[in-house]
Tab-separated table of C-alpha atoms in Angstrom:
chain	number	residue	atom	x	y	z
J	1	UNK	CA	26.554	14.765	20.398
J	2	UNK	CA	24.544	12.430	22.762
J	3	UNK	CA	21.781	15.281	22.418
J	4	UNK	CA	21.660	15.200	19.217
J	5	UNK	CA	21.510	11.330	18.780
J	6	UNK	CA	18.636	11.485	21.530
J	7	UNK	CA	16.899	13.912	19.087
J	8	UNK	CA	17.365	11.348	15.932
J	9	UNK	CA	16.150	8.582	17.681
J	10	UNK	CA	12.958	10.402	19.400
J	11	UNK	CA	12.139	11.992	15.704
J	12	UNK	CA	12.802	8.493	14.335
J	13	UNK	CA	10.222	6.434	16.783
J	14	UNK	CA	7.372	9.332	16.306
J	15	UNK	CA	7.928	8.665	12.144
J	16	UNK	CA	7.453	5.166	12.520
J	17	UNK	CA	4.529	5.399	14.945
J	18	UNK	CA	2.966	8.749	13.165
J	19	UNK	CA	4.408	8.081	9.223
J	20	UNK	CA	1.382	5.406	8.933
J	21	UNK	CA	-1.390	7.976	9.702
J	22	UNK	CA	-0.645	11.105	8.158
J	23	UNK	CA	-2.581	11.397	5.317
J	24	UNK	CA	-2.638	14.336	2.317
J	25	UNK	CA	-4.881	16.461	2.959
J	26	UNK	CA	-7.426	17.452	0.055
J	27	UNK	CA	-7.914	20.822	-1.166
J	28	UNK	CA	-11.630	21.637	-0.356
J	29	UNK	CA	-14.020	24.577	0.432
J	30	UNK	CA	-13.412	24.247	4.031
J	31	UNK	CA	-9.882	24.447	3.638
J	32	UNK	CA	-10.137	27.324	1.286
J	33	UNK	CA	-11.882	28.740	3.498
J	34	UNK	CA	-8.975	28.530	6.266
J	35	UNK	CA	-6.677	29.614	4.119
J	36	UNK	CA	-8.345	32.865	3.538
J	37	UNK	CA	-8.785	33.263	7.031
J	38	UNK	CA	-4.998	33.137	7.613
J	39	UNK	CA	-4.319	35.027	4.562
J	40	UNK	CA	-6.353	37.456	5.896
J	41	UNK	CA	-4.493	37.662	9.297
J	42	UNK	CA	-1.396	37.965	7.266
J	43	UNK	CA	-2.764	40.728	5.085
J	44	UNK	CA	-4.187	42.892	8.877
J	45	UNK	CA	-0.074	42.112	10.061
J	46	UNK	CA	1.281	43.743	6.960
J	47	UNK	CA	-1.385	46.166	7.091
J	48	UNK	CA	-0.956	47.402	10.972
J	49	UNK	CA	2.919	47.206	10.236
J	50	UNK	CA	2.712	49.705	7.273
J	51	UNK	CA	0.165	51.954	8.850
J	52	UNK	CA	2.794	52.137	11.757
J	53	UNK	CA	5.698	52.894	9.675
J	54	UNK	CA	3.976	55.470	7.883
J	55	UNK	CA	3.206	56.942	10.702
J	56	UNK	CA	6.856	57.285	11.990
J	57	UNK	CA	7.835	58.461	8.602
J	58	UNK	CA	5.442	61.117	9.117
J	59	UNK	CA	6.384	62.179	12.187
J	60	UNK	CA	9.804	62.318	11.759
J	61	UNK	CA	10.619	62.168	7.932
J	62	UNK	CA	14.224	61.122	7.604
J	63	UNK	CA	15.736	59.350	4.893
J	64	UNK	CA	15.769	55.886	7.144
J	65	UNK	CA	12.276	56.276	8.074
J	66	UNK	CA	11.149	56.537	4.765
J	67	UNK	CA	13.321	53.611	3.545
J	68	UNK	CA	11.454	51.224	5.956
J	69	UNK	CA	8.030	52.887	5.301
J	70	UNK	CA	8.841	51.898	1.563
J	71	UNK	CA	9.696	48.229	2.349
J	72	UNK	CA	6.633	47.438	4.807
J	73	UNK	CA	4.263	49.285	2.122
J	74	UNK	CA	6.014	46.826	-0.661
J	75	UNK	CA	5.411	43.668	1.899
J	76	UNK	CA	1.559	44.958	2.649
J	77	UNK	CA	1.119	45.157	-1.240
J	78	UNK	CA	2.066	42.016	-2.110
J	79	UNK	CA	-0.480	40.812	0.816
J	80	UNK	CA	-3.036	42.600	-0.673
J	81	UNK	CA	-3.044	41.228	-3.898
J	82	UNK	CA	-1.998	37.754	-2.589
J	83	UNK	CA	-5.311	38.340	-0.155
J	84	UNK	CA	-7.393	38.516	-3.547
J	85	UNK	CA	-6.310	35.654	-4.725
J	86	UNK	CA	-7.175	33.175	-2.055
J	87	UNK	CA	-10.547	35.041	-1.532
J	88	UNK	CA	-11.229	34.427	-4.894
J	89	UNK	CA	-10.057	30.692	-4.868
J	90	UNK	CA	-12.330	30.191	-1.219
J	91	UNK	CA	-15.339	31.586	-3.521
J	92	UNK	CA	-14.396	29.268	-6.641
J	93	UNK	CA	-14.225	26.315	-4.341
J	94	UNK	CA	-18.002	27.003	-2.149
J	95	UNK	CA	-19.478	26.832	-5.918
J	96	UNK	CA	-17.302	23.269	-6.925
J	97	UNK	CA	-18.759	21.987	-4.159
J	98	UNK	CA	-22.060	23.255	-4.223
J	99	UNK	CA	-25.434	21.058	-5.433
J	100	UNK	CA	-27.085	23.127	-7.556
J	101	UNK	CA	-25.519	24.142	-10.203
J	102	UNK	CA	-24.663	21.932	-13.402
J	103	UNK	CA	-20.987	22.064	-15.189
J	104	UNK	CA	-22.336	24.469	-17.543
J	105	UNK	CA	-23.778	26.897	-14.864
J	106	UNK	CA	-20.198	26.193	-12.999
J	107	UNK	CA	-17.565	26.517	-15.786
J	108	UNK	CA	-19.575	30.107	-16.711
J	109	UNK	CA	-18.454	31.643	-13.592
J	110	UNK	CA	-15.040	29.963	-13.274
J	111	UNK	CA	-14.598	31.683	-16.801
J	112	UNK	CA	-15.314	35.095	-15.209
J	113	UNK	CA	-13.281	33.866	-11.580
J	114	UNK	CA	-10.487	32.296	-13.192
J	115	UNK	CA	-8.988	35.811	-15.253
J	116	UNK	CA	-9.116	37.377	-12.195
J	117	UNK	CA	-6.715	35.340	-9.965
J	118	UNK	CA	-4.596	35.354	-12.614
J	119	UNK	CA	-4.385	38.825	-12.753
J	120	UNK	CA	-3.803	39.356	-9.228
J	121	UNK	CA	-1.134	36.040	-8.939
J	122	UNK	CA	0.592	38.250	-12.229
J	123	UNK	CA	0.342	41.536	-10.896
J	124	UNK	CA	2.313	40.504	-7.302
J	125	UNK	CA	5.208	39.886	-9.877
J	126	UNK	CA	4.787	43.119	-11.089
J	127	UNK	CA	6.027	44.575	-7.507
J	128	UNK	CA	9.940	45.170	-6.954
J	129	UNK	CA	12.294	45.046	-4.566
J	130	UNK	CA	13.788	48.476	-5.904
J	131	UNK	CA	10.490	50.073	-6.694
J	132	UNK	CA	10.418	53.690	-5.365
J	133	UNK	CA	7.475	54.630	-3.021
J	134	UNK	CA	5.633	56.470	-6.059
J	135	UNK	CA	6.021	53.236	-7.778
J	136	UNK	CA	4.454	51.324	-5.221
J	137	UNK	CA	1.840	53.833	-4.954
J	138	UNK	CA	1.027	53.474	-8.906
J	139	UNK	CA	0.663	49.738	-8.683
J	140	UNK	CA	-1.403	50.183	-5.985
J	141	UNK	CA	-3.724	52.006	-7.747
J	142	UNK	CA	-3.569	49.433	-10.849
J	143	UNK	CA	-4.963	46.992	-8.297
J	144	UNK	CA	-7.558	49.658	-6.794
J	145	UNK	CA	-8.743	49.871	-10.325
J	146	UNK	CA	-8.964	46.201	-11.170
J	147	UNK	CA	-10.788	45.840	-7.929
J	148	UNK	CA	-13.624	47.741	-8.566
J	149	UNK	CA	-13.795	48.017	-12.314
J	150	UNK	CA	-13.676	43.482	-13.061
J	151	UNK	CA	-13.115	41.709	-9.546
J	152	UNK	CA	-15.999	43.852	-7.481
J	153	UNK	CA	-18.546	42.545	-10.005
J	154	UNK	CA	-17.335	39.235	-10.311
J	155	UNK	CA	-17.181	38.416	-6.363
J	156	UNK	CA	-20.778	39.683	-6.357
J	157	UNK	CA	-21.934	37.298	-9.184
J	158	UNK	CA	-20.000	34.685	-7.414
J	159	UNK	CA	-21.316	35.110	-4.116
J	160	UNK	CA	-24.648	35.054	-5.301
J	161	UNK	CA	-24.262	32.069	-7.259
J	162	UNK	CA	-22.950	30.130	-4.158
J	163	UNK	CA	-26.547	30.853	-2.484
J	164	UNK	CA	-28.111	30.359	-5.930
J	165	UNK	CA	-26.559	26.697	-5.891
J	166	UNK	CA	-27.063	26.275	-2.599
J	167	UNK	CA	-31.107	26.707	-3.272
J	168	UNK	CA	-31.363	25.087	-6.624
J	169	UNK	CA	-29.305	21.614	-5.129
J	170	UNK	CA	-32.456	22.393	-2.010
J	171	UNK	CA	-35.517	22.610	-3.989
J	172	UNK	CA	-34.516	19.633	-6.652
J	173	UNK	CA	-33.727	17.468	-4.217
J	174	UNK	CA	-37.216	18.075	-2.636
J	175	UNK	CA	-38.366	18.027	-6.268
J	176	UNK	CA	-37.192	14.332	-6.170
J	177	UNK	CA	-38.854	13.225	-2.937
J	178	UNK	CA	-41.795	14.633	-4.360
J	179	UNK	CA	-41.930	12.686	-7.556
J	180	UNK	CA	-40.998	9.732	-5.520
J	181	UNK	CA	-44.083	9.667	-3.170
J	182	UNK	CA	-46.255	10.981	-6.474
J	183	UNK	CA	-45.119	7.482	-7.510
J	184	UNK	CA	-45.913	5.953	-4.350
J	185	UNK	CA	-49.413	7.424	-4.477
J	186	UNK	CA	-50.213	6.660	-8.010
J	187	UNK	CA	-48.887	3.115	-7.595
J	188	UNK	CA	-50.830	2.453	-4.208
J	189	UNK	CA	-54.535	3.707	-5.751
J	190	UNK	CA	-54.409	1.572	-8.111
J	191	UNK	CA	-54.113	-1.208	-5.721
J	192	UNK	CA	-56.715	-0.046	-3.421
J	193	UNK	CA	-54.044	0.360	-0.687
J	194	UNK	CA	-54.717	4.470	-0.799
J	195	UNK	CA	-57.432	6.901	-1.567
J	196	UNK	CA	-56.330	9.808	-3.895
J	197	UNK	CA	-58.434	11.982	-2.125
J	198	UNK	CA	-56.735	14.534	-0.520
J	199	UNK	CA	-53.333	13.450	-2.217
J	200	UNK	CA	-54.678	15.286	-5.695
J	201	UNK	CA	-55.493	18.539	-4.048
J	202	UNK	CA	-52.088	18.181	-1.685
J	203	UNK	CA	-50.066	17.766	-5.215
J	204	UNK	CA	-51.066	20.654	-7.215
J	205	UNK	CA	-50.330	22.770	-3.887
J	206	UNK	CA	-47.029	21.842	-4.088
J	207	UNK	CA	-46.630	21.886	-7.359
J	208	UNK	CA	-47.573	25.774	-7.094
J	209	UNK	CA	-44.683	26.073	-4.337
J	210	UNK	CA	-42.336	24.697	-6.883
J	211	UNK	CA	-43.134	27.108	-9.313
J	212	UNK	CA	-42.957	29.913	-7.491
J	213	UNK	CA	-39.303	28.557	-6.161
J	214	UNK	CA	-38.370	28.429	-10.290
J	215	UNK	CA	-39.843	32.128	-10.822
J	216	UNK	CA	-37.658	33.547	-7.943
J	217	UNK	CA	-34.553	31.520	-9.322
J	218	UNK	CA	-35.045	32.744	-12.647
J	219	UNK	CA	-35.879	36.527	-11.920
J	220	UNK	CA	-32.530	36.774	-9.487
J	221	UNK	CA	-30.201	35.418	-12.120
J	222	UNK	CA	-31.611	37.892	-14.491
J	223	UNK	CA	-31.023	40.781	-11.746
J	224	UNK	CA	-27.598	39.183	-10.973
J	225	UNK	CA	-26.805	39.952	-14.599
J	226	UNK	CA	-27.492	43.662	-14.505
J	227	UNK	CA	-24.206	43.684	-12.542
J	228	UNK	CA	-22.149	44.205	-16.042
J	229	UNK	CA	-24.463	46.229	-17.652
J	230	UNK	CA	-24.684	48.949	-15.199
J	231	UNK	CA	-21.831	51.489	-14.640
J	232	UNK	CA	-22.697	51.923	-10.836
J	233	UNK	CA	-24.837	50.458	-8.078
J	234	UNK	CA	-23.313	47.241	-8.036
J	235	UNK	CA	-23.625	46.639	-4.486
J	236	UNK	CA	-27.558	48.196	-4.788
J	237	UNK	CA	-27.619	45.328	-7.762
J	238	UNK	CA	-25.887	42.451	-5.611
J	239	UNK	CA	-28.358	43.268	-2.340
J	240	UNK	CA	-31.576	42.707	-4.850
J	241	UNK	CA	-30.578	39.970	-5.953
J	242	UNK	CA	-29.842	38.262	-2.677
J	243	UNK	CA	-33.146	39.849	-1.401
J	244	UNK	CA	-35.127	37.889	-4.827
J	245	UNK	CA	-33.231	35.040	-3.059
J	246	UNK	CA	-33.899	35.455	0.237
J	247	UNK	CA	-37.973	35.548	-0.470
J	248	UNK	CA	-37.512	31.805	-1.445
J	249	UNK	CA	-36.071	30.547	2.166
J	250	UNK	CA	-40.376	30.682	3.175
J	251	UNK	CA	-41.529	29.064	0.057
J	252	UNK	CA	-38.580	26.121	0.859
J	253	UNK	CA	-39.811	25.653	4.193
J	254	UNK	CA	-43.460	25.451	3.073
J	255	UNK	CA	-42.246	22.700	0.726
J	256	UNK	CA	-40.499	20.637	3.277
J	257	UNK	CA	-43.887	20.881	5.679
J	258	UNK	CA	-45.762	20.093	2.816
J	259	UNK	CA	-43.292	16.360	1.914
J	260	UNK	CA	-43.630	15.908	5.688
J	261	UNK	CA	-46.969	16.222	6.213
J	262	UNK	CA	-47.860	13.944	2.925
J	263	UNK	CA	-45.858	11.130	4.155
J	264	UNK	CA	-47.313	11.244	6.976
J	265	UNK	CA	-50.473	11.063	5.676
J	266	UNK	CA	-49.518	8.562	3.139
J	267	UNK	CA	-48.016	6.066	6.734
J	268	UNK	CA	-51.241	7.011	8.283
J	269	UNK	CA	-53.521	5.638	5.424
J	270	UNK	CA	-51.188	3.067	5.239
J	271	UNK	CA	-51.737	1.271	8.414
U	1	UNK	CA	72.605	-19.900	52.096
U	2	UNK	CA	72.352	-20.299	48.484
U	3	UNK	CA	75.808	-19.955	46.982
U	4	UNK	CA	75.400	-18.670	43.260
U	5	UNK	CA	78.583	-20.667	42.351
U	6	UNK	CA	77.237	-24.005	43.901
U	7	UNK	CA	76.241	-26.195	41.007
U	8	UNK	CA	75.897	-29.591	42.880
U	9	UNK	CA	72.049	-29.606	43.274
U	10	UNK	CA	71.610	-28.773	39.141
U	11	UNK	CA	71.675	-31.502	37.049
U	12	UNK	CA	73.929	-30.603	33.744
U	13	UNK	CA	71.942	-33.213	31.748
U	14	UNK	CA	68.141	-32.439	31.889
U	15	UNK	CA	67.007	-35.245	29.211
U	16	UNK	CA	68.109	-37.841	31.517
U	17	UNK	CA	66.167	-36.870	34.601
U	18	UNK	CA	62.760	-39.143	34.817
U	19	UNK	CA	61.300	-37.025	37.840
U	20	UNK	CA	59.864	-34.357	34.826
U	21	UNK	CA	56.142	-35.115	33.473
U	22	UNK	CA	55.794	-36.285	30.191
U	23	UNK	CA	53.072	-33.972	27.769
U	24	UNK	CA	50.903	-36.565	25.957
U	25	UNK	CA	51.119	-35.396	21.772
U	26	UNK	CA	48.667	-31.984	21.200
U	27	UNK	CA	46.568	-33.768	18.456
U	28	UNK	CA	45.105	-31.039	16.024
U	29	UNK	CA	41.744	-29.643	15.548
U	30	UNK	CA	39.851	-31.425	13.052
U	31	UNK	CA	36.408	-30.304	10.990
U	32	UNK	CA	34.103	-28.214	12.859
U	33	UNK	CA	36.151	-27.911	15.724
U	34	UNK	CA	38.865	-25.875	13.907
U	35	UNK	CA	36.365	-23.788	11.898
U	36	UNK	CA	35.404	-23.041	15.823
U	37	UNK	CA	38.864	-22.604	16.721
U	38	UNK	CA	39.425	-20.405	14.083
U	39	UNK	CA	36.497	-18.381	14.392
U	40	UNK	CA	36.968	-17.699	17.921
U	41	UNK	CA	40.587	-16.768	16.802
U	42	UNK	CA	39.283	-13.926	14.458
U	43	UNK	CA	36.237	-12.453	16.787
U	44	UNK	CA	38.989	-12.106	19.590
U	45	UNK	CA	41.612	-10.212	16.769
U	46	UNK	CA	38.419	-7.905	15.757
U	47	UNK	CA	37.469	-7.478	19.320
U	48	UNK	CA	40.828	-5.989	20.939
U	49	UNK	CA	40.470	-4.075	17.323
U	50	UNK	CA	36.848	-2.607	18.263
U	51	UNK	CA	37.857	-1.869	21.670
U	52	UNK	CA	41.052	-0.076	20.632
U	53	UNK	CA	38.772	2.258	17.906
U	54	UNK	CA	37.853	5.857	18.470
U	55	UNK	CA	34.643	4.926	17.895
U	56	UNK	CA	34.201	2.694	20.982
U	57	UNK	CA	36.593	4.681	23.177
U	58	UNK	CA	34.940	7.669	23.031
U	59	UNK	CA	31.975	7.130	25.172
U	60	UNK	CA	30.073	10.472	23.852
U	61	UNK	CA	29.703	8.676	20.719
U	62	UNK	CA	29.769	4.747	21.300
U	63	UNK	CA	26.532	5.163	24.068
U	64	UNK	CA	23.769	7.424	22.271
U	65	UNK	CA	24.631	5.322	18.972
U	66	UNK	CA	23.886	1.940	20.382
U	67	UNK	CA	20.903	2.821	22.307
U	68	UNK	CA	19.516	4.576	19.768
U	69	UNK	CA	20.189	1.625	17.368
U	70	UNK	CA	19.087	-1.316	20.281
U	71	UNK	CA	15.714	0.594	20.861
U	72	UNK	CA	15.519	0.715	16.955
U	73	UNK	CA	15.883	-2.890	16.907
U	74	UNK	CA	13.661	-3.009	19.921
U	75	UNK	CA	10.844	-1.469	18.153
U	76	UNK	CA	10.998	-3.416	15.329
U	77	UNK	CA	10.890	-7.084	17.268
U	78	UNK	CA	7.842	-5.606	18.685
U	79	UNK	CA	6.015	-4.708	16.112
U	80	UNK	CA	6.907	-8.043	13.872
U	81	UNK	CA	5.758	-9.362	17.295
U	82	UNK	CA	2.693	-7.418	18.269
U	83	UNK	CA	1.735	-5.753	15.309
U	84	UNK	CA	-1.699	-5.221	13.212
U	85	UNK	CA	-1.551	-8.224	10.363
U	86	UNK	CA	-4.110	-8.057	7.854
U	87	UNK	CA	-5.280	-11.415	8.537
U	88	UNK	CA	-8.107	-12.132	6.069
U	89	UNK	CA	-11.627	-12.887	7.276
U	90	UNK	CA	-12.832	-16.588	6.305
U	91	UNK	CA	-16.105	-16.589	5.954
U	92	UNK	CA	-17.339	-20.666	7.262
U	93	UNK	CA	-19.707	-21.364	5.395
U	94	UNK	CA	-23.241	-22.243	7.382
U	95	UNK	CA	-26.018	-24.040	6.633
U	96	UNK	CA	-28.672	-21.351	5.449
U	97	UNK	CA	-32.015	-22.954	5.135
U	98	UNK	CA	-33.432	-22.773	1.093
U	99	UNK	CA	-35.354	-19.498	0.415
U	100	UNK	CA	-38.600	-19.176	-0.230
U	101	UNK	CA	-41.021	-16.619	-2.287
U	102	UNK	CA	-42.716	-14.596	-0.384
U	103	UNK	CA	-44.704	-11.455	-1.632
U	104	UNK	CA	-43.367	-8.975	0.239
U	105	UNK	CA	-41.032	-7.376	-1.888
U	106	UNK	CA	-43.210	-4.871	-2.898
U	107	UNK	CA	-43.921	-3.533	1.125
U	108	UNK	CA	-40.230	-3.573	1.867
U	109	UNK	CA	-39.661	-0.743	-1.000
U	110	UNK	CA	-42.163	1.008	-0.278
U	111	UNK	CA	-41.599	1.314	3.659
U	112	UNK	CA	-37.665	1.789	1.990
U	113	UNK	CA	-38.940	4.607	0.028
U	114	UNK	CA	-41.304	6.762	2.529
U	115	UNK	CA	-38.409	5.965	5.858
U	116	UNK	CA	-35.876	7.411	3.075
U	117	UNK	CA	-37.837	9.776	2.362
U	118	UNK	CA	-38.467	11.002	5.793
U	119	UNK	CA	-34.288	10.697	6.546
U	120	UNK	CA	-34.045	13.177	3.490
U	121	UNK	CA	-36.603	15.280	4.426
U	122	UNK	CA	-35.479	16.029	7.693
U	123	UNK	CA	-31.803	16.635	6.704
U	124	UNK	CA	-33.353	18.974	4.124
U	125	UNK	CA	-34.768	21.192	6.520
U	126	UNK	CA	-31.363	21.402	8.649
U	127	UNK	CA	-30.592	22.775	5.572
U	128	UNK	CA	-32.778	25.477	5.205
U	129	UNK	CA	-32.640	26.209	8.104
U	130	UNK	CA	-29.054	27.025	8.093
U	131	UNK	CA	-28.942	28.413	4.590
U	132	UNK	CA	-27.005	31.863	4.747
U	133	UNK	CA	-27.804	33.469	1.527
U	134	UNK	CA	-25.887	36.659	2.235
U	135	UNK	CA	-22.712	34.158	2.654
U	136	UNK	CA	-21.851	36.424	5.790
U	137	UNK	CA	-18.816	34.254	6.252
U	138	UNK	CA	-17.170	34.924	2.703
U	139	UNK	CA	-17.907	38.866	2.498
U	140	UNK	CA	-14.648	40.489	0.637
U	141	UNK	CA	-12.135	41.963	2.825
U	142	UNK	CA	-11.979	45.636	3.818
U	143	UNK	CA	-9.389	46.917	2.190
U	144	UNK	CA	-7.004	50.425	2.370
U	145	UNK	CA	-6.182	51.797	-0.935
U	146	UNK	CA	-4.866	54.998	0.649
U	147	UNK	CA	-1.692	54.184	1.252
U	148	UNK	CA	0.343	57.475	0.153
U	149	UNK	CA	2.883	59.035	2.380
């Protein structure tokens, strides 16, 4: 009894002193992130368990052996399919958060995302606590199937797009500094304050690194696409399209030496 | 000797012996006083009550209960006492001398715009430099679809 009032008061003095600081915590990419990575964990426990109990089945196939095989195969299903799901929400929530993209651009690939968890968060419902071994084996092939006929694609397209994003929100933002000190340049020749000269030639340079940053945006969505239209080489088809991207990390880099170096031309003049 | 039958020393008439003190009148408690008298009346009544209950003779119960609920009490005197108030900030108002125009506004956006731009430009290439286009860190799981036994 005095224990237990001990307990009540401790729990009662670290709710008034904690209670004020515990905040909800918001559902972001960071966190979707963690949750795959402990869904994940949960998934390799179920997974290890099964392949274990399979294993003693195997050895030694009694009628108890192959009742437990049954029920840690039914748990590692479920995990499986669950594991889907919060991989697919951690990839939804990298391109909510990402720069690039528009709503447009977003809601197209949350169109193609959202089916998908849905199918998965439908099909654990689909698994039963009486379902035979040859049951669980079909449904596991139903999800096999889904996996790599829809979800394989879609994954692809979404990792992609994350990158994609992640580039496009990079080179417009650039795009905006640049149009900023164009500004800046126009507005301070016509004072006399700066020479155009080498500012004109410096421009239409990185202009030229813009457009080539468009071109390689524009040719890897249109590879990206090919992903639905082809009946194999998906991963070939995902692997040139990150490569299309991949070509524009130097042309970025030029583009951010070129900003650089024209401010600090443009502070040098100024002085 | 005292003889038990001896009754010469007791005096068979009390009222007329004047040795005995006399007891001045008990005059009776008036306003506040009996309110007083009364209330001390009642506490004592609930007290013996109290101390006869099960709740206050057994110790197990009585001792965790009223610490718990004195340090309760404790806690909350000290933080009416020592706790954060939002006391709101007063801003005195001081003399500030009368502005004058000056052309400057036109420098201040500019060196606005180019340090901004600089901030910006340097965060941007943190950026690239950390861009991970093959999203190595979200790759799908590997995953066993032989499972038959």
């Amino acid at each position: 009894m005095k224990k237990t009032a001990i307990a009540i008061l401790v729990f009662s003095i670290l709710y008034l002193v904690l209670g004020t600081s515990i905040h909800a915590q918001d559902f972001d990419a960071p966190k979707a992130y963690a949750d795959y990575q402990y869904q994940l964990s949960v998934y390799q426990k179920a997974y290890s368990e099964f392949q274990e109990a399979k294993s003693f089945y195997q050895g030694n196939p009694t009628l108890q052996l192959k009742s437990e095989a049954r029920r840690k195969t039914l748990k590692m299903l479920k995990e499986r399919d669950n594991l889907i799901v919060v991989y697919l929400t951690a990839i939804r929530m990298h391109i909510w958060e990402s720069k690039g993209f528009d709503e447009n651009q977003k809601n197209a690939i949350y169109a193609k995302i959202d089916p998908e968890i849905e199918w998965y968060q439908n099909h654990i419902k689909n698994y039963l606590d009486s379902d035979e071994p040859v049951d669980l084996f079909n449904k596991s092939d139903e999800s096999k199937s889904r996996l790599e006929t829809n979800t394989t694609p879609i994954i692809n397209e979404g990792l992609f797009d994350i990158s994609l994003s992640q580039e496009i929100g990079i080179r417009l933002a650039h795009q905006q500094i640049f149009t900023d000190l164009k500004k800046y340049i126009d507005d301070q020749v016509a004072v006399g304050k700066l020479k155009i000269d080498p500012f004109n030639r410096w421009i239409n340079d990185t202009d030229a690194v813009l457009q080539q940053l468009q071109k390689n945006e524009d040719s890897a969505v249109v590879k990206i696409q090919t992903l639905y239209s082809q009946n194999f080489g998906v991963g070939a088809t995902y692997r040139n399209s990150v490569e299309i991207l991949s070509s524009s990390i130097s042309p970025l880099s030029q583009l951010n030496s070129y900003l650089t170096e024209m401010l600090i031309s443009i502070q040098n003049q100024m002085k | 000797m005292i003889n038990p039958n001896d009754n010469s020393n007791i005096n068979p008439n009390p009222q007329e012996s004047t040795s005995l003190p006399v007891e001045p009148p008990v005059s009776e408690p008036t306003g506040w006083k009996l309110i007083l008298s009364k209330a001390k009346l009642v506490a004592s009544i609930e007290l013996g009550k109290f101390k006869n209950s099960k709740f206050y003779t057994n110790k197990k119960i009585f001792l965790p209960v009223s610490i718990s609920f004195g340090l309760i009490f404790l806690i909350l005197i000290l933080g009416l006492l020592f706790g954060k108030r939002n006391v709101a900030q007063v801003a005195l108002e001081t003399p500030k001398p009368t502005p004058t125009a000056q052309n400057t506004s036109q420098a201040t956006t500019s060196r606005d715009i180019l340090s901004e731009s600089q901030i910006k430009l340097n965060s941007l290439k943190n950026e690239i430099n950390n861009l991970d286009i093959k999203q190595s860190r979200l790759q799908p799981p590997s995953l066993d679809f032989d499972i038959k036994f």
